[in-house]
Amino acid sequence: MPLLAAHDVPASAIAGAWHLHPAPVVFALIAAAMFVPAFARVRRSDPALAPWTHAGLFACGLVVMIGPLVSPLNRAGERYLLSAHMLEHVLLADAGAALLVLSVRGPVAAGLLPWPLHTAAGVLMRPPVTLAVWVAGVAVWHVPAVYDRALSHPALHDLEHLTFVLVGPLAWTQLIDPTGSGRLGIPGRLAFTVAIFFAGQVLSDALVFSFHAYYPAYADRPGRLLGLSPLADQRLAGIVMALEQLITLGTCFVLLLRELRRGAVRRDAVRA
């Protein structure tokens, strides 16, 4: 099974189209360079504040984000199926991002960013700014003309993925609040979860309930993978996005709701 694959892979060879690309390798190195020293520093002072489970979550997050970029899923998404590309994107910008943010809960998060980035992070972490950046980052790259152009220009495609790598953790930082800042509070985080979910559903609904193929790069492709028509593939892409968000954001909403109820029970107990 070759590690490096040609850019255009025949449908019959997709299963063996593993390839190594510089962008995910660089991302993994940067992420590790940020996480490992912060994790080690906190663990030296108090192992309870940096358990190995957090390192495991970090590793899982990297695998979820980088795995699709070097696996056959990447070639299938680039060349044949919008649904495969959508799965790659939601793993990169949502599921993987959530795992990375979960891995830095507590003191590890406080020492994660270099000091020069703190001011920019402070601006981006204003909830309305975060929401606007997330919506813009997702929406712009799914405009058909932009989407198709990114597929044919590797540098633009890398920029697309970089955008998801940035906006995903940004949104999940609001939802998880790894530093415990209480910036939004539980009700605010619940509202933010709903806002992100419904913003995503606008795109997924546009795909699921479409009546013609929006993306010529896929619609005009002569070979079809899995026998899916362009329209069926497009609708499947919308379902993939909706289901992934339902799992990740739905789980987040339930956990936040439980935390809110526990807080109410504790307050009632104190009053009693």
PDB file of N, CA, C and O in Angstrom, residues 165-200:
ATOM      1  N   VAL A 165      -9.274  24.471  10.778  1.00  0.00           N
ATOM      2  CA  VAL A 165      -8.430  24.167  11.931  1.00  0.00           C
ATOM      3  C   VAL A 165      -8.478  25.310  12.951  1.00  0.00           C
ATOM      4  O   VAL A 165      -8.383  25.074  14.159  1.00  0.00           O
ATOM      5  N   LEU A 166      -8.665  26.535  12.484  1.00  0.00           N
ATOM      6  CA  LEU A 166      -8.703  27.693  13.377  1.00  0.00           C
ATOM      7  C   LEU A 166     -10.092  27.953  13.944  1.00  0.00           C
ATOM      8  O   LEU A 166     -10.241  28.188  15.147  1.00  0.00           O
ATOM      9  N   VAL A 167     -11.122  27.915  13.087  1.00  0.00           N
ATOM     10  CA  VAL A 167     -12.462  28.275  13.567  1.00  0.00           C
ATOM     11  C   VAL A 167     -13.076  27.173  14.426  1.00  0.00           C
ATOM     12  O   VAL A 167     -13.884  27.465  15.323  1.00  0.00           O
ATOM     13  N   GLY A 168     -12.706  25.910  14.164  1.00  0.00           N
ATOM     14  CA  GLY A 168     -13.266  24.820  14.961  1.00  0.00           C
ATOM     15  C   GLY A 168     -12.894  24.910  16.432  1.00  0.00           C
ATOM     16  O   GLY A 168     -13.772  24.978  17.308  1.00  0.00           O
ATOM     17  N   PRO A 169     -11.595  24.931  16.771  1.00  0.00           N
ATOM     18  CA  PRO A 169     -11.210  25.075  18.180  1.00  0.00           C
ATOM     19  C   PRO A 169     -11.709  26.374  18.804  1.00  0.00           C
ATOM     20  O   PRO A 169     -12.005  26.414  20.001  1.00  0.00           O
ATOM     21  N   LEU A 170     -11.814  27.426  18.002  1.00  0.00           N
ATOM     22  CA  LEU A 170     -12.314  28.694  18.526  1.00  0.00           C
ATOM     23  C   LEU A 170     -13.744  28.535  19.045  1.00  0.00           C
ATOM     24  O   LEU A 170     -14.068  28.948  20.169  1.00  0.00           O
ATOM     25  N   ALA A 171     -14.595  27.901  18.241  1.00  0.00           N
ATOM     26  CA  ALA A 171     -15.985  27.686  18.661  1.00  0.00           C
ATOM     27  C   ALA A 171     -16.066  26.747  19.852  1.00  0.00           C
ATOM     28  O   ALA A 171     -16.822  26.991  20.807  1.00  0.00           O
ATOM     29  N   TRP A 172     -15.278  25.669  19.828  1.00  0.00           N
ATOM     30  CA  TRP A 172     -15.347  24.707  20.921  1.00  0.00           C
ATOM     31  C   TRP A 172     -14.746  25.251  22.216  1.00  0.00           C
ATOM     32  O   TRP A 172     -15.099  24.796  23.305  1.00  0.00           O
ATOM     33  N   THR A 173     -13.877  26.227  22.111  1.00  0.00           N
ATOM     34  CA  THR A 173     -13.373  26.885  23.329  1.00  0.00           C
ATOM     35  C   THR A 173     -14.506  27.625  24.022  1.00  0.00           C
ATOM     36  O   THR A 173     -14.588  27.638  25.260  1.00  0.00           O
ATOM     37  N   GLN A 174     -15.390  28.235  23.247  1.00  0.00           N
ATOM     38  CA  GLN A 174     -16.566  28.875  23.847  1.00  0.00           C
ATOM     39  C   GLN A 174     -17.458  27.845  24.517  1.00  0.00           C
ATOM     40  O   GLN A 174     -17.980  28.079  25.617  1.00  0.00           O
ATOM     41  N   LEU A 175     -17.647  26.708  23.878  1.00  0.00           N
ATOM     42  CA  LEU A 175     -18.584  25.703  24.381  1.00  0.00           C
ATOM     43  C   LEU A 175     -18.038  24.965  25.602  1.00  0.00           C
ATOM     44  O   LEU A 175     -18.776  24.668  26.545  1.00  0.00           O
ATOM     45  N   ILE A 176     -16.744  24.643  25.584  1.00  0.00           N
ATOM     46  CA  ILE A 176     -16.152  23.833  26.658  1.00  0.00           C
ATOM     47  C   ILE A 176     -15.604  24.704  27.781  1.00  0.00           C
ATOM     48  O   ILE A 176     -15.589  24.290  28.945  1.00  0.00           O
ATOM     49  N   ASP A 177     -15.170  25.917  27.450  1.00  0.00           N
ATOM     50  CA  ASP A 177     -14.566  26.834  28.431  1.00  0.00           C
ATOM     51  C   ASP A 177     -13.433  26.132  29.198  1.00  0.00           C
ATOM     52  O   ASP A 177     -13.513  25.931  30.410  1.00  0.00           O
ATOM     53  N   PRO A 178     -12.347  25.749  28.504  1.00  0.00           N
ATOM     54  CA  PRO A 178     -11.301  24.941  29.147  1.00  0.00           C
ATOM     55  C   PRO A 178     -10.590  25.637  30.302  1.00  0.00           C
ATOM     56  O   PRO A 178     -10.091  24.975  31.202  1.00  0.00           O
ATOM     57  N   THR A 179     -10.545  26.967  30.302  1.00  0.00           N
ATOM     58  CA  THR A 179      -9.879  27.678  31.398  1.00  0.00           C
ATOM     59  C   THR A 179     -10.814  27.934  32.577  1.00  0.00           C
ATOM     60  O   THR A 179     -10.371  28.411  33.622  1.00  0.00           O
ATOM     61  N   GLY A 180     -12.101  27.625  32.404  1.00  0.00           N
ATOM     62  CA  GLY A 180     -13.054  27.891  33.476  1.00  0.00           C
ATOM     63  C   GLY A 180     -13.281  29.367  33.712  1.00  0.00           C
ATOM     64  O   GLY A 180     -13.556  29.792  34.835  1.00  0.00           O
ATOM     65  N   SER A 181     -13.179  30.160  32.660  1.00  0.00           N
ATOM     66  CA  SER A 181     -13.309  31.613  32.806  1.00  0.00           C
ATOM     67  C   SER A 181     -14.726  32.048  33.150  1.00  0.00           C
ATOM     68  O   SER A 181     -14.929  33.114  33.729  1.00  0.00           O
ATOM     69  N   GLY A 182     -15.708  31.232  32.786  1.00  0.00           N
ATOM     70  CA  GLY A 182     -17.100  31.602  33.026  1.00  0.00           C
ATOM     71  C   GLY A 182     -17.559  32.760  32.167  1.00  0.00           C
ATOM     72  O   GLY A 182     -18.524  33.448  32.509  1.00  0.00           O
ATOM     73  N   ARG A 183     -16.862  32.978  31.044  1.00  0.00           N
ATOM     74  CA  ARG A 183     -17.170  34.117  30.182  1.00  0.00           C
ATOM     75  C   ARG A 183     -18.641  34.122  29.762  1.00  0.00           C
ATOM     76  O   ARG A 183     -19.302  35.154  29.775  1.00  0.00           O
ATOM     77  N   LEU A 184     -19.161  32.961  29.383  1.00  0.00           N
ATOM     78  CA  LEU A 184     -20.548  32.867  28.946  1.00  0.00           C
ATOM     79  C   LEU A 184     -21.478  32.349  30.030  1.00  0.00           C
ATOM     80  O   LEU A 184     -22.663  32.658  30.040  1.00  0.00           O
ATOM     81  N   GLY A 185     -20.971  31.530  30.935  1.00  0.00           N
ATOM     82  CA  GLY A 185     -21.843  30.864  31.882  1.00  0.00           C
ATOM     83  C   GLY A 185     -22.556  29.712  31.188  1.00  0.00           C
ATOM     84  O   GLY A 185     -22.560  29.616  29.955  1.00  0.00           O
ATOM     85  N   ILE A 186     -23.187  28.846  31.962  1.00  0.00           N
ATOM     86  CA  ILE A 186     -23.850  27.678  31.372  1.00  0.00           C
ATOM     87  C   ILE A 186     -24.984  28.086  30.439  1.00  0.00           C
ATOM     88  O   ILE A 186     -25.073  27.576  29.317  1.00  0.00           O
ATOM     89  N   PRO A 187     -25.860  29.009  30.822  1.00  0.00           N
ATOM     90  CA  PRO A 187     -26.935  29.393  29.895  1.00  0.00           C
ATOM     91  C   PRO A 187     -26.387  29.961  28.577  1.00  0.00           C
ATOM     92  O   PRO A 187     -26.913  29.658  27.503  1.00  0.00           O
ATOM     93  N   GLY A 188     -25.329  30.765  28.672  1.00  0.00           N
ATOM     94  CA  GLY A 188     -24.738  31.331  27.474  1.00  0.00           C
ATOM     95  C   GLY A 188     -24.121  30.275  26.578  1.00  0.00           C
ATOM     96  O   GLY A 188     -24.219  30.351  25.345  1.00  0.00           O
ATOM     97  N   ARG A 189     -23.496  29.283  27.192  1.00  0.00           N
ATOM     98  CA  ARG A 189     -22.895  28.197  26.405  1.00  0.00           C
ATOM     99  C   ARG A 189     -23.973  27.337  25.750  1.00  0.00           C
ATOM    100  O   ARG A 189     -23.810  26.864  24.617  1.00  0.00           O
ATOM    101  N   LEU A 190     -25.088  27.143  26.438  1.00  0.00           N
ATOM    102  CA  LEU A 190     -26.212  26.430  25.837  1.00  0.00           C
ATOM    103  C   LEU A 190     -26.735  27.198  24.618  1.00  0.00           C
ATOM    104  O   LEU A 190     -26.993  26.605  23.556  1.00  0.00           O
ATOM    105  N   ALA A 191     -26.875  28.507  24.769  1.00  0.00           N
ATOM    106  CA  ALA A 191     -27.358  29.334  23.663  1.00  0.00           C
ATOM    107  C   ALA A 191     -26.365  29.301  22.498  1.00  0.00           C
ATOM    108  O   ALA A 191     -26.771  29.247  21.325  1.00  0.00           O
ATOM    109  N   PHE A 192     -25.071  29.304  22.812  1.00  0.00           N
ATOM    110  CA  PHE A 192     -24.047  29.274  21.770  1.00  0.00           C
ATOM    111  C   PHE A 192     -24.089  27.939  21.027  1.00  0.00           C
ATOM    112  O   PHE A 192     -23.923  27.891  19.803  1.00  0.00           O
ATOM    113  N   THR A 193     -24.321  26.864  21.754  1.00  0.00           N
ATOM    114  CA  THR A 193     -24.447  25.543  21.130  1.00  0.00           C
ATOM    115  C   THR A 193     -25.593  25.531  20.134  1.00  0.00           C
ATOM    116  O   THR A 193     -25.454  25.033  18.998  1.00  0.00           O
ATOM    117  N   VAL A 194     -26.730  26.074  20.536  1.00  0.00           N
ATOM    118  CA  VAL A 194     -27.898  26.125  19.658  1.00  0.00           C
ATOM    119  C   VAL A 194     -27.606  26.989  18.430  1.00  0.00           C
ATOM    120  O   VAL A 194     -27.965  26.634  17.303  1.00  0.00           O
ATOM    121  N   ALA A 195     -26.933  28.119  18.638  1.00  0.00           N
ATOM    122  CA  ALA A 195     -26.630  29.029  17.536  1.00  0.00           C
ATOM    123  C   ALA A 195     -25.722  28.356  16.507  1.00  0.00           C
ATOM    124  O   ALA A 195     -25.957  28.443  15.291  1.00  0.00           O
ATOM    125  N   ILE A 196     -24.674  27.670  16.991  1.00  0.00           N
ATOM    126  CA  ILE A 196     -23.758  26.977  16.087  1.00  0.00           C
ATOM    127  C   ILE A 196     -24.491  25.863  15.338  1.00  0.00           C
ATOM    128  O   ILE A 196     -24.312  25.676  14.120  1.00  0.00           O
ATOM    129  N   PHE A 197     -25.340  25.135  16.056  1.00  0.00           N
ATOM    130  CA  PHE A 197     -26.067  24.030  15.429  1.00  0.00           C
ATOM    131  C   PHE A 197     -26.971  24.529  14.308  1.00  0.00           C
ATOM    132  O   PHE A 197     -26.954  23.994  13.195  1.00  0.00           O
ATOM    133  N   PHE A 198     -27.753  25.564  14.594  1.00  0.00           N
ATOM    134  CA  PHE A 198     -28.692  26.040  13.581  1.00  0.00           C
ATOM    135  C   PHE A 198     -27.983  26.731  12.423  1.00  0.00           C
ATOM    136  O   PHE A 198     -28.454  26.664  11.278  1.00  0.00           O
ATOM    137  N   ALA A 199     -26.846  27.361  12.684  1.00  0.00           N
ATOM    138  CA  ALA A 199     -26.069  27.939  11.590  1.00  0.00           C
ATOM    139  C   ALA A 199     -25.584  26.835  10.659  1.00  0.00           C
ATOM    140  O   ALA A 199     -25.626  26.971   9.430  1.00  0.00           O
ATOM    141  N   GLY A 200     -25.130  25.731  11.243  1.00  0.00           N
ATOM    142  CA  GLY A 200     -24.693  24.598  10.429  1.00  0.00           C
ATOM    143  C   GLY A 200     -25.832  23.961   9.670  1.00  0.00           C
ATOM    144  O   GLY A 200     -25.653  23.480   8.536  1.00  0.00           O
TER     145      GLY A 200
END
